[in-house]
Amino acid sequence: MRAFVFSLALASLAAGAGAQVATGWNKVRVDVPDAATLRRLSDSDLNTADCILHLGQADVIVGPQDWSKLSGFRYSYAGPLEDPRDWQQRHGWDFGVAVDDYRLHYYNHDQILAFFENLRLQNPKFVVRKQIGTSINGQAMWAYRFGLPVEIPGKPKTSFVVHGLIHAREWISGSVMMHLAKSTLDGLKSSPMTFMVNQNLWIIPITNPDGYKYTWTNDRYWRKNRRNNGGGTFGVDLNRNYAKGWGGNDGSSGNKGSETYRGTAAFSEPETQAVRDFAASLPKVGAFIDFHSFSQLILWPWSYTTTRPADQTMFNNYGLEMETAMSAFGRNYDQGQCSWILYTASGTSNDYIYSQYNVPAYAIELRDTGQFGFELPEDQIQATQDEAWAGYVKLLNHMAH
Ligand code: 0X9
Ligand code: ZN
């Protein structure tokens, strides 16, 4: 199969036109026979299409410039991919046509912020926004607070903090942010005496604004932020840049081109600094969820080590509740400690929040389990939003207040 790929590439180059393999976007399947190859792959500059790298095989996204990065790996050709730069053109539509558009379509950076601004301007009593920082390329980072406009004197509200789009290509997490916002607002307005009386929901809809913009304009499969690392490589994996467990070689990479590049130091990136400082500014952090895709998993600390967290029983109990709630919409979710059921990941957001605030802090991998991966079809947005809301409410009910 390897010979087939090369001859196809050469033939395409020779032919000049219609050179799909040489100039287009493709998927190849890389053999991963041993741990050393697994490590070499995760440390490499290749963009993996799988969330979970494991022994056996791994699908890799190969852009026009990427073929040489495969040198030293055994692989076979697995088919063409759409040119990611065409996405906006293919999926172009007018924002705001119908109220429920966000249930049916993915929104780009400006549309997501417009959605949140719309909620805020229509409901100034319940919704407040705060700029929490600025991305490396100068985009404002926003957090939105949803809560009742009253506070019991001397008793600060407990904040549930959620964020989406820390990984740029995981678009469904942005759709979920909008749905948590809308559903919370509906709850606040319809049952103000009972719903979230002494709690706030803080949503950071786009934790990685530069990366997210880039997925709409240049590369649908971009994951990291857009820091220029020098030497032609870009991006730090923001979910390897937090301080807890930062630097672990098992769960992150020191190679600047790697998809899991951890950065030069813990909190080297303005985006993670913003989340850190924002959480520190809250009177009382009560719970945290970092939304990702894909794999349908509810993950809890620690991710940087297989050592069990002191609150294992709590994490497991709440995790099981969320698992049941989220599995009621036609897809099965599983829960467990990240380093046990997924893989070791060092320097993650929820390890950090748990280590700082000692509260339930989860990472949820939304749909699907790999059939469509990051490009979850728009007709699954609604069900994924519904199941995320169901899981969120379970944790909200347990949040100290
Ligand atoms: O690798 C990651 O950052 C997450 N998976 S993803 O495919 N969306 O990139 C998993 C992170 C899990 N984090 C923690 N359990 N802390
Ligand atoms: Zn992710």
Tab-separated table of C-alpha atoms and ligand atoms in Angstrom:
chain	number	residue	atom	x	y	z
A	1	MET	CA	0.000	0.000	0.000
A	2	ARG	CA	2.856	2.333	0.733
A	3	ALA	CA	4.240	1.914	-2.747
A	4	PHE	CA	0.747	2.655	-4.052
A	5	VAL	CA	0.657	6.011	-2.294
A	6	PHE	CA	3.985	7.094	-3.603
A	7	SER	CA	3.282	6.064	-7.141
A	8	LEU	CA	-0.068	7.855	-7.019
A	9	ALA	CA	1.610	11.012	-5.718
A	10	LEU	CA	4.284	10.875	-8.349
A	11	ALA	CA	1.789	10.196	-11.084
A	12	SER	CA	-0.284	13.141	-9.979
A	13	LEU	CA	2.700	15.417	-9.871
A	14	ALA	CA	3.798	14.238	-13.255
A	15	ALA	CA	0.334	14.800	-14.664
A	16	GLY	CA	0.285	18.302	-13.207
A	17	ALA	CA	-3.462	18.781	-13.161
A	18	GLY	CA	-5.952	17.000	-10.901
A	19	ALA	CA	-3.170	16.160	-8.545
A	20	GLN	CA	-5.391	15.116	-5.689
A	21	VAL	CA	-2.795	13.332	-3.632
A	22	ALA	CA	-0.023	15.849	-4.179
A	23	THR	CA	-2.046	19.022	-3.830
A	24	GLY	CA	-5.275	18.109	-2.069
A	25	TRP	CA	-6.223	16.971	1.412
A	26	ASN	CA	-6.124	13.291	2.198
A	27	LYS	CA	-6.320	10.787	4.967
A	28	VAL	CA	-3.718	8.061	5.403
A	29	ARG	CA	-3.658	5.196	7.867
A	30	VAL	CA	-0.357	4.907	9.727
A	31	ASP	CA	0.812	1.633	11.247
A	32	VAL	CA	1.535	1.944	14.964
A	33	PRO	CA	3.075	-1.409	15.885
A	34	ASP	CA	4.825	-0.375	19.095
A	35	ALA	CA	5.076	2.259	21.821
A	36	ALA	CA	8.088	3.920	20.204
A	37	THR	CA	6.146	4.546	16.989
A	38	LEU	CA	3.189	5.821	18.986
A	39	ARG	CA	5.446	8.300	20.720
A	40	ARG	CA	7.148	9.322	17.477
A	41	LEU	CA	3.748	9.952	15.888
A	42	SER	CA	2.405	12.057	18.755
A	43	ASP	CA	5.676	14.013	18.806
A	44	SER	CA	5.659	14.519	15.044
A	45	ASP	CA	4.326	17.461	13.038
A	46	LEU	CA	1.528	15.306	11.653
A	47	ASN	CA	-2.105	16.166	12.248
A	48	THR	CA	-3.956	13.143	13.541
A	49	ALA	CA	-7.622	12.605	12.727
A	50	ASP	CA	-8.095	10.342	15.730
A	51	CYS	CA	-8.684	11.689	19.193
A	52	ILE	CA	-7.171	8.646	20.714
A	53	LEU	CA	-3.828	7.371	19.527
A	54	HIS	CA	-3.276	3.743	20.326
A	55	LEU	CA	-1.311	0.779	19.134
A	56	GLY	CA	-2.518	-0.598	15.824
A	57	GLN	CA	-3.336	2.120	13.349
A	58	ALA	CA	-3.928	5.859	13.361
A	59	ASP	CA	-5.592	8.048	10.767
A	60	VAL	CA	-3.585	11.097	9.822
A	61	ILE	CA	-4.723	14.194	7.921
A	62	VAL	CA	-2.292	15.026	5.153
A	63	GLY	CA	-2.413	18.490	3.648
A	64	PRO	CA	-0.521	19.383	0.474
A	65	GLN	CA	2.646	20.212	2.418
A	66	ASP	CA	2.554	17.234	4.740
A	67	TRP	CA	3.684	14.246	2.719
A	68	SER	CA	7.331	14.537	3.728
A	69	LYS	CA	6.347	14.419	7.405
A	70	LEU	CA	5.287	10.822	6.883
A	71	SER	CA	8.817	9.735	6.174
A	72	GLY	CA	9.818	6.880	8.459
A	73	PHE	CA	6.227	5.735	9.035
A	74	ARG	CA	4.501	2.821	7.333
A	75	TYR	CA	1.124	3.854	6.019
A	76	SER	CA	-1.584	3.262	3.464
A	77	TYR	CA	-3.847	5.671	1.621
A	78	ALA	CA	-7.296	5.991	3.243
A	79	GLY	CA	-9.088	8.378	0.907
A	80	PRO	CA	-9.501	12.058	0.001
A	81	LEU	CA	-10.758	14.790	2.333
A	82	GLU	CA	-12.541	17.962	1.352
A	83	ASP	CA	-10.296	20.978	1.095
A	84	PRO	CA	-10.834	22.581	4.524
A	85	ARG	CA	-10.575	26.061	3.034
A	86	ASP	CA	-13.808	25.492	1.121
A	87	TRP	CA	-15.889	25.081	4.253
A	88	GLN	CA	-17.150	28.612	4.618
A	89	GLN	CA	-18.071	28.799	0.962
A	90	ARG	CA	-19.897	25.487	1.022
A	91	HIS	CA	-21.678	26.220	4.272
A	92	GLY	CA	-22.246	29.935	3.794
A	93	TRP	CA	-25.591	31.117	5.140
A	94	ASP	CA	-27.146	34.198	6.631
A	95	PHE	CA	-26.913	34.611	10.372
A	96	GLY	CA	-30.077	35.214	12.300
A	97	VAL	CA	-32.594	33.872	9.819
A	98	ALA	CA	-34.324	31.835	12.486
A	99	VAL	CA	-34.004	31.761	16.254
A	100	ASP	CA	-33.080	28.116	16.270
A	101	ASP	CA	-30.361	28.369	13.649
A	102	TYR	CA	-27.764	27.604	16.279
A	103	ARG	CA	-29.403	24.172	16.645
A	104	LEU	CA	-29.045	23.497	12.943
A	105	HIS	CA	-25.813	25.155	11.851
A	106	TYR	CA	-22.300	25.707	13.048
A	107	TYR	CA	-21.551	29.344	13.807
A	108	ASN	CA	-18.220	30.968	13.070
A	109	HIS	CA	-16.319	33.148	15.554
A	110	ASP	CA	-18.250	36.355	14.905
A	111	GLN	CA	-21.601	34.581	14.767
A	112	ILE	CA	-21.077	32.892	18.130
A	113	LEU	CA	-20.171	36.213	19.731
A	114	ALA	CA	-23.142	37.873	18.019
A	115	PHE	CA	-25.385	35.149	19.443
A	116	PHE	CA	-24.117	35.844	22.961
A	117	GLU	CA	-24.336	39.593	22.479
A	118	ASN	CA	-27.890	39.200	21.309
A	119	LEU	CA	-28.812	37.281	24.476
A	120	ARG	CA	-27.094	39.906	26.605
A	121	LEU	CA	-28.712	42.899	24.947
A	122	GLN	CA	-32.157	41.298	25.068
A	123	ASN	CA	-31.750	40.224	28.708
A	124	PRO	CA	-29.540	42.766	30.433
A	125	LYS	CA	-30.770	41.728	33.862
A	126	PHE	CA	-29.692	38.128	33.531
A	127	VAL	CA	-26.628	38.323	31.317
A	128	VAL	CA	-23.372	40.171	31.947
A	129	ARG	CA	-20.148	39.929	29.990
A	130	LYS	CA	-16.537	40.409	30.900
A	131	GLN	CA	-13.403	40.555	28.782
A	132	ILE	CA	-11.034	38.065	30.344
A	133	GLY	CA	-8.054	38.583	28.085
A	134	THR	CA	-6.713	38.886	24.574
A	135	SER	CA	-5.518	36.060	22.366
A	136	ILE	CA	-2.025	35.941	20.953
A	137	ASN	CA	-3.248	37.482	17.685
A	138	GLY	CA	-5.209	40.189	19.465
A	139	GLN	CA	-8.748	38.774	19.605
A	140	ALA	CA	-10.771	39.732	22.655
A	141	MET	CA	-11.691	36.790	24.872
A	142	TRP	CA	-15.103	37.010	26.491
A	143	ALA	CA	-16.870	35.328	29.385
A	144	TYR	CA	-20.639	35.618	29.833
A	145	ARG	CA	-22.368	35.341	33.166
A	146	PHE	CA	-25.905	33.990	33.433
A	147	GLY	CA	-27.650	34.418	36.753
A	148	LEU	CA	-30.361	36.180	38.692
A	149	PRO	CA	-29.786	39.872	39.229
A	150	VAL	CA	-29.902	39.486	43.002
A	151	GLU	CA	-27.296	38.473	45.516
A	152	ILE	CA	-27.712	37.622	49.168
A	153	PRO	CA	-25.512	40.085	51.055
A	154	GLY	CA	-22.394	38.432	52.426
A	155	LYS	CA	-23.046	35.230	50.528
A	156	PRO	CA	-21.317	35.346	47.145
A	157	LYS	CA	-22.774	33.170	44.460
A	158	THR	CA	-21.062	29.963	43.475
A	159	SER	CA	-19.857	29.972	39.885
A	160	PHE	CA	-20.110	27.088	37.469
A	161	VAL	CA	-17.488	27.726	34.783
A	162	VAL	CA	-17.662	26.049	31.391
A	163	HIS	CA	-15.661	26.581	28.264
A	164	GLY	CA	-15.666	25.456	24.677
A	165	LEU	CA	-13.400	25.575	21.657
A	166	ILE	CA	-10.112	25.316	23.542
A	167	HIS	CA	-9.364	22.996	20.617
A	168	ALA	CA	-10.212	24.869	17.463
A	169	ARG	CA	-11.479	22.039	15.282
A	170	GLU	CA	-13.925	20.710	17.882
A	171	TRP	CA	-16.743	22.854	16.534
A	172	ILE	CA	-19.600	21.084	18.275
A	173	SER	CA	-18.276	22.413	21.599
A	174	GLY	CA	-19.114	25.962	20.428
A	175	SER	CA	-22.654	24.898	19.562
A	176	VAL	CA	-22.974	23.434	23.041
A	177	MET	CA	-21.876	26.728	24.620
A	178	MET	CA	-24.740	28.505	22.872
A	179	HIS	CA	-27.220	25.905	24.021
A	180	LEU	CA	-26.127	26.008	27.669
A	181	ALA	CA	-26.507	29.787	27.506
A	182	LYS	CA	-29.956	29.729	25.925
A	183	SER	CA	-31.302	26.945	28.168
A	184	THR	CA	-29.984	28.607	31.309
A	185	LEU	CA	-31.556	31.892	30.317
A	186	ASP	CA	-34.865	30.156	29.660
A	187	GLY	CA	-34.657	28.534	33.114
A	188	LEU	CA	-33.828	31.832	34.826
A	189	LYS	CA	-36.727	33.585	33.163
A	190	SER	CA	-39.334	30.890	33.667
A	191	SER	CA	-38.457	29.779	37.235
A	192	PRO	CA	-36.611	32.673	38.847
A	193	MET	CA	-37.573	31.575	42.356
A	194	THR	CA	-36.050	28.142	42.109
A	195	PHE	CA	-33.522	27.905	39.280
A	196	MET	CA	-29.926	28.818	40.112
A	197	VAL	CA	-30.922	31.071	42.968
A	198	ASN	CA	-27.435	31.346	44.420
A	199	GLN	CA	-25.419	30.200	41.454
A	200	ASN	CA	-23.987	31.787	38.351
A	201	LEU	CA	-23.088	30.102	35.114
A	202	TRP	CA	-20.013	31.589	33.480
A	203	ILE	CA	-19.447	30.576	29.870
A	204	ILE	CA	-16.290	31.204	27.890
A	205	PRO	CA	-17.677	30.328	24.457
A	206	ILE	CA	-14.430	30.548	22.476
A	207	THR	CA	-11.359	29.768	24.531
A	208	ASN	CA	-9.114	29.684	21.469
A	209	PRO	CA	-10.371	32.486	19.181
A	210	ASP	CA	-7.400	32.621	16.793
A	211	GLY	CA	-7.413	28.870	16.288
A	212	TYR	CA	-11.158	28.809	15.779
A	213	LYS	CA	-11.043	31.562	13.164
A	214	TYR	CA	-8.276	29.676	11.426
A	215	THR	CA	-10.435	26.554	11.122
A	216	TRP	CA	-12.967	28.565	9.107
A	217	THR	CA	-10.437	30.194	6.814
A	218	ASN	CA	-7.369	28.015	6.427
A	219	ASP	CA	-7.402	24.606	8.025
A	220	ARG	CA	-10.526	22.843	9.277
A	221	TYR	CA	-8.361	20.448	11.299
A	222	TRP	CA	-6.370	23.023	13.284
A	223	ARG	CA	-6.254	22.262	17.015
A	224	LYS	CA	-3.839	24.586	18.832
A	225	ASN	CA	-3.653	28.336	19.270
A	226	ARG	CA	-1.791	30.376	16.644
A	227	ARG	CA	1.455	31.303	18.385
A	228	ASN	CA	4.348	31.573	15.980
A	229	ASN	CA	6.870	29.145	17.462
A	230	GLY	CA	9.551	30.060	14.933
A	231	GLY	CA	11.097	27.737	12.391
A	232	GLY	CA	7.824	27.575	10.472
A	233	THR	CA	5.780	25.945	13.235
A	234	PHE	CA	2.712	27.405	14.863
A	235	GLY	CA	0.593	26.731	17.852
A	236	VAL	CA	0.626	25.616	21.455
A	237	ASP	CA	-1.877	23.026	22.636
A	238	LEU	CA	-3.728	25.097	25.223
A	239	ASN	CA	-4.888	21.917	26.925
A	240	ARG	CA	-1.253	21.036	27.650
A	241	ASN	CA	-0.302	24.520	28.863
A	242	TYR	CA	-1.862	24.547	32.348
A	243	ALA	CA	0.382	24.285	35.393
A	244	LYS	CA	-0.814	21.059	37.017
A	245	GLY	CA	1.430	18.266	35.761
A	246	TRP	CA	2.845	20.571	33.064
A	247	GLY	CA	5.789	19.152	31.140
A	248	GLY	CA	5.038	15.472	31.443
A	249	ASN	CA	6.586	13.720	28.472
A	250	ASP	CA	3.973	11.000	28.478
A	251	GLY	CA	1.069	13.354	28.059
A	252	SER	CA	2.454	16.241	26.022
A	253	SER	CA	5.244	17.097	23.631
A	254	GLY	CA	8.225	19.433	23.652
A	255	ASN	CA	8.292	19.467	19.846
A	256	LYS	CA	6.982	22.810	18.585
A	257	GLY	CA	5.276	21.224	15.612
A	258	SER	CA	3.441	18.589	17.613
A	259	GLU	CA	-0.325	18.646	18.015
A	260	THR	CA	0.260	18.371	21.772
A	261	TYR	CA	3.077	20.937	22.020
A	262	ARG	CA	2.973	22.176	25.600
A	263	GLY	CA	4.623	25.587	25.103
A	264	THR	CA	7.815	26.942	26.633
A	265	ALA	CA	6.419	27.124	30.178
A	266	ALA	CA	3.209	26.523	32.070
A	267	PHE	CA	0.825	29.379	31.266
A	268	SER	CA	3.090	30.705	28.531
A	269	GLU	CA	-0.041	31.467	26.460
A	270	PRO	CA	-2.327	34.472	26.891
A	271	GLU	CA	-5.389	32.278	26.405
A	272	THR	CA	-4.600	29.981	29.357
A	273	GLN	CA	-3.470	32.957	31.457
A	274	ALA	CA	-6.861	34.533	30.799
A	275	VAL	CA	-8.767	31.475	32.020
A	276	ARG	CA	-6.498	31.100	35.051
A	277	ASP	CA	-6.858	34.752	36.084
A	278	PHE	CA	-10.571	34.778	35.389
A	279	ALA	CA	-11.154	31.754	37.653
A	280	ALA	CA	-8.996	33.368	40.332
A	281	SER	CA	-11.112	36.523	40.151
A	282	LEU	CA	-14.339	34.694	41.001
A	283	PRO	CA	-15.450	34.760	44.632
A	284	LYS	CA	-16.254	31.051	44.599
A	285	VAL	CA	-15.599	28.507	41.857
A	286	GLY	CA	-18.023	25.615	42.318
A	287	ALA	CA	-17.658	23.382	39.265
A	288	PHE	CA	-15.987	23.306	35.855
A	289	ILE	CA	-16.479	21.534	32.545
A	290	ASP	CA	-14.189	21.840	29.541
A	291	PHE	CA	-16.060	20.681	26.428
A	292	HIS	CA	-14.235	18.832	23.655
A	293	SER	CA	-14.984	16.425	20.852
A	294	PHE	CA	-14.967	13.580	20.056
A	295	SER	CA	-15.287	10.176	21.789
A	296	GLN	CA	-18.433	10.447	23.962
A	297	LEU	CA	-16.524	10.387	27.222
A	298	ILE	CA	-16.909	12.108	30.585
A	299	LEU	CA	-13.398	12.497	31.970
A	300	TRP	CA	-12.153	13.423	35.399
A	301	PRO	CA	-8.745	14.059	37.014
A	302	TRP	CA	-6.089	13.218	37.149
A	303	SER	CA	-5.156	13.177	33.526
A	304	TYR	CA	-1.410	13.769	34.059
A	305	THR	CA	-0.996	10.670	36.227
A	306	THR	CA	-2.796	7.389	36.817
A	307	THR	CA	-2.776	8.097	40.558
A	308	ARG	CA	-6.361	8.343	41.762
A	309	PRO	CA	-7.677	11.750	42.874
A	310	ALA	CA	-8.590	12.187	46.542
A	311	ASP	CA	-12.198	12.754	45.443
A	312	GLN	CA	-12.406	9.663	43.271
A	313	THR	CA	-15.720	8.567	44.766
A	314	MET	CA	-17.332	11.932	44.120
A	315	PHE	CA	-15.998	12.097	40.567
A	316	ASN	CA	-17.184	8.599	39.874
A	317	ASN	CA	-20.666	9.128	41.354
A	318	TYR	CA	-21.312	12.390	39.560
A	319	GLY	CA	-19.729	10.934	36.437
A	320	LEU	CA	-22.150	8.005	36.478
A	321	GLU	CA	-25.101	10.359	36.835
A	322	MET	CA	-23.927	12.427	33.907
A	323	GLU	CA	-23.238	9.300	31.903
A	324	THR	CA	-26.822	8.089	32.359
A	325	ALA	CA	-28.305	11.499	31.595
A	326	MET	CA	-26.170	12.021	28.502
A	327	SER	CA	-26.825	8.536	27.153
A	328	ALA	CA	-30.588	9.140	26.896
A	329	PHE	CA	-30.436	10.698	23.423
A	330	GLY	CA	-29.451	7.732	21.316
A	331	ARG	CA	-25.700	7.649	21.896
A	332	ASN	CA	-23.735	6.016	24.663
A	333	TYR	CA	-21.384	8.010	26.875
A	334	ASP	CA	-18.824	6.468	29.255
A	335	GLN	CA	-17.112	8.052	32.212
A	336	GLY	CA	-13.884	7.581	34.116
A	337	GLN	CA	-10.496	8.961	35.039
A	338	CYS	CA	-8.863	10.423	31.932
A	339	SER	CA	-5.522	8.650	32.299
A	340	TRP	CA	-7.303	5.323	32.778
A	341	ILE	CA	-9.965	5.356	30.103
A	342	LEU	CA	-8.434	7.682	27.480
A	343	TYR	CA	-4.763	8.526	27.857
A	344	THR	CA	-2.302	10.501	29.920
A	345	ALA	CA	-2.486	14.223	29.221
A	346	SER	CA	-0.247	16.659	31.102
A	347	GLY	CA	-1.102	20.277	31.767
A	348	THR	CA	-4.869	20.105	31.182
A	349	SER	CA	-7.493	22.658	32.174
A	350	ASN	CA	-9.541	20.456	34.451
A	351	ASP	CA	-6.552	19.008	36.324
A	352	TYR	CA	-5.585	22.607	37.025
A	353	ILE	CA	-9.035	23.734	38.171
A	354	TYR	CA	-9.381	20.688	40.403
A	355	SER	CA	-5.925	21.220	41.909
A	356	GLN	CA	-6.639	24.895	42.628
A	357	TYR	CA	-10.251	24.829	43.770
A	358	ASN	CA	-10.937	21.259	44.866
A	359	VAL	CA	-14.260	21.185	43.027
A	360	PRO	CA	-15.764	18.815	40.439
A	361	ALA	CA	-13.851	19.557	37.220
A	362	TYR	CA	-14.570	17.469	34.157
A	363	ALA	CA	-13.607	17.326	30.498
A	364	ILE	CA	-16.426	16.066	28.289
A	365	GLU	CA	-15.748	14.627	24.866
A	366	LEU	CA	-18.937	15.131	22.848
A	367	ARG	CA	-20.096	13.187	19.765
A	368	ASP	CA	-19.261	11.100	17.913
A	369	THR	CA	-17.009	8.071	18.281
A	370	GLY	CA	-15.158	8.568	15.034
A	371	GLN	CA	-17.520	8.042	12.131
A	372	PHE	CA	-17.462	11.755	11.340
A	373	GLY	CA	-15.061	12.862	14.063
A	374	PHE	CA	-14.512	16.613	14.228
A	375	GLU	CA	-16.821	17.129	11.251
A	376	LEU	CA	-19.942	16.051	13.086
A	377	PRO	CA	-22.843	16.554	10.654
A	378	GLU	CA	-25.082	19.491	11.391
A	379	ASP	CA	-28.098	17.225	11.810
A	380	GLN	CA	-26.490	15.934	15.018
A	381	ILE	CA	-25.948	19.358	16.581
A	382	GLN	CA	-29.309	19.454	18.321
A	383	ALA	CA	-29.107	16.046	19.983
A	384	THR	CA	-25.551	16.720	21.109
A	385	GLN	CA	-26.638	20.038	22.626
A	386	ASP	CA	-29.512	18.297	24.411
A	387	GLU	CA	-27.322	15.605	25.903
A	388	ALA	CA	-24.697	18.155	26.996
A	389	TRP	CA	-27.392	20.185	28.747
A	390	ALA	CA	-28.667	17.037	30.489
A	391	GLY	CA	-25.176	16.277	31.789
A	392	TYR	CA	-24.530	19.855	32.833
A	393	VAL	CA	-27.760	20.013	34.859
A	394	LYS	CA	-26.784	16.866	36.784
A	395	LEU	CA	-23.558	18.469	37.897
A	396	LEU	CA	-25.256	21.800	38.574
A	397	ASN	CA	-27.581	20.032	41.017
A	398	HIS	CA	-24.579	18.856	43.003
A	399	MET	CA	-22.707	22.116	42.946
A	400	ALA	CA	-22.157	23.562	46.408
A	401	HIS	CA	-24.085	26.768	46.953
B	1	0X9	O1	-6.261	15.481	24.501
B	1	0X9	C1	-7.059	16.290	24.956
B	1	0X9	O2	-6.752	17.421	25.288
B	1	0X9	C2	-8.512	15.894	25.092
B	1	0X9	N1	-8.913	15.094	23.996
B	1	0X9	S1	-9.070	15.776	22.522
B	1	0X9	O3	-9.191	14.748	21.564
B	1	0X9	N2	-10.403	16.608	22.492
B	1	0X9	O4	-7.973	16.640	22.302
B	1	0X9	C3	-8.711	15.113	26.360
B	1	0X9	C4	-8.398	15.916	27.545
B	1	0X9	C5	-8.934	15.330	28.718
B	1	0X9	N3	-8.605	16.182	29.765
B	1	0X9	C6	-8.646	15.817	31.007
B	1	0X9	N4	-9.192	14.729	31.383
B	1	0X9	N5	-8.127	16.614	31.863
B	2	ZN	ZN	-10.115	18.631	22.509
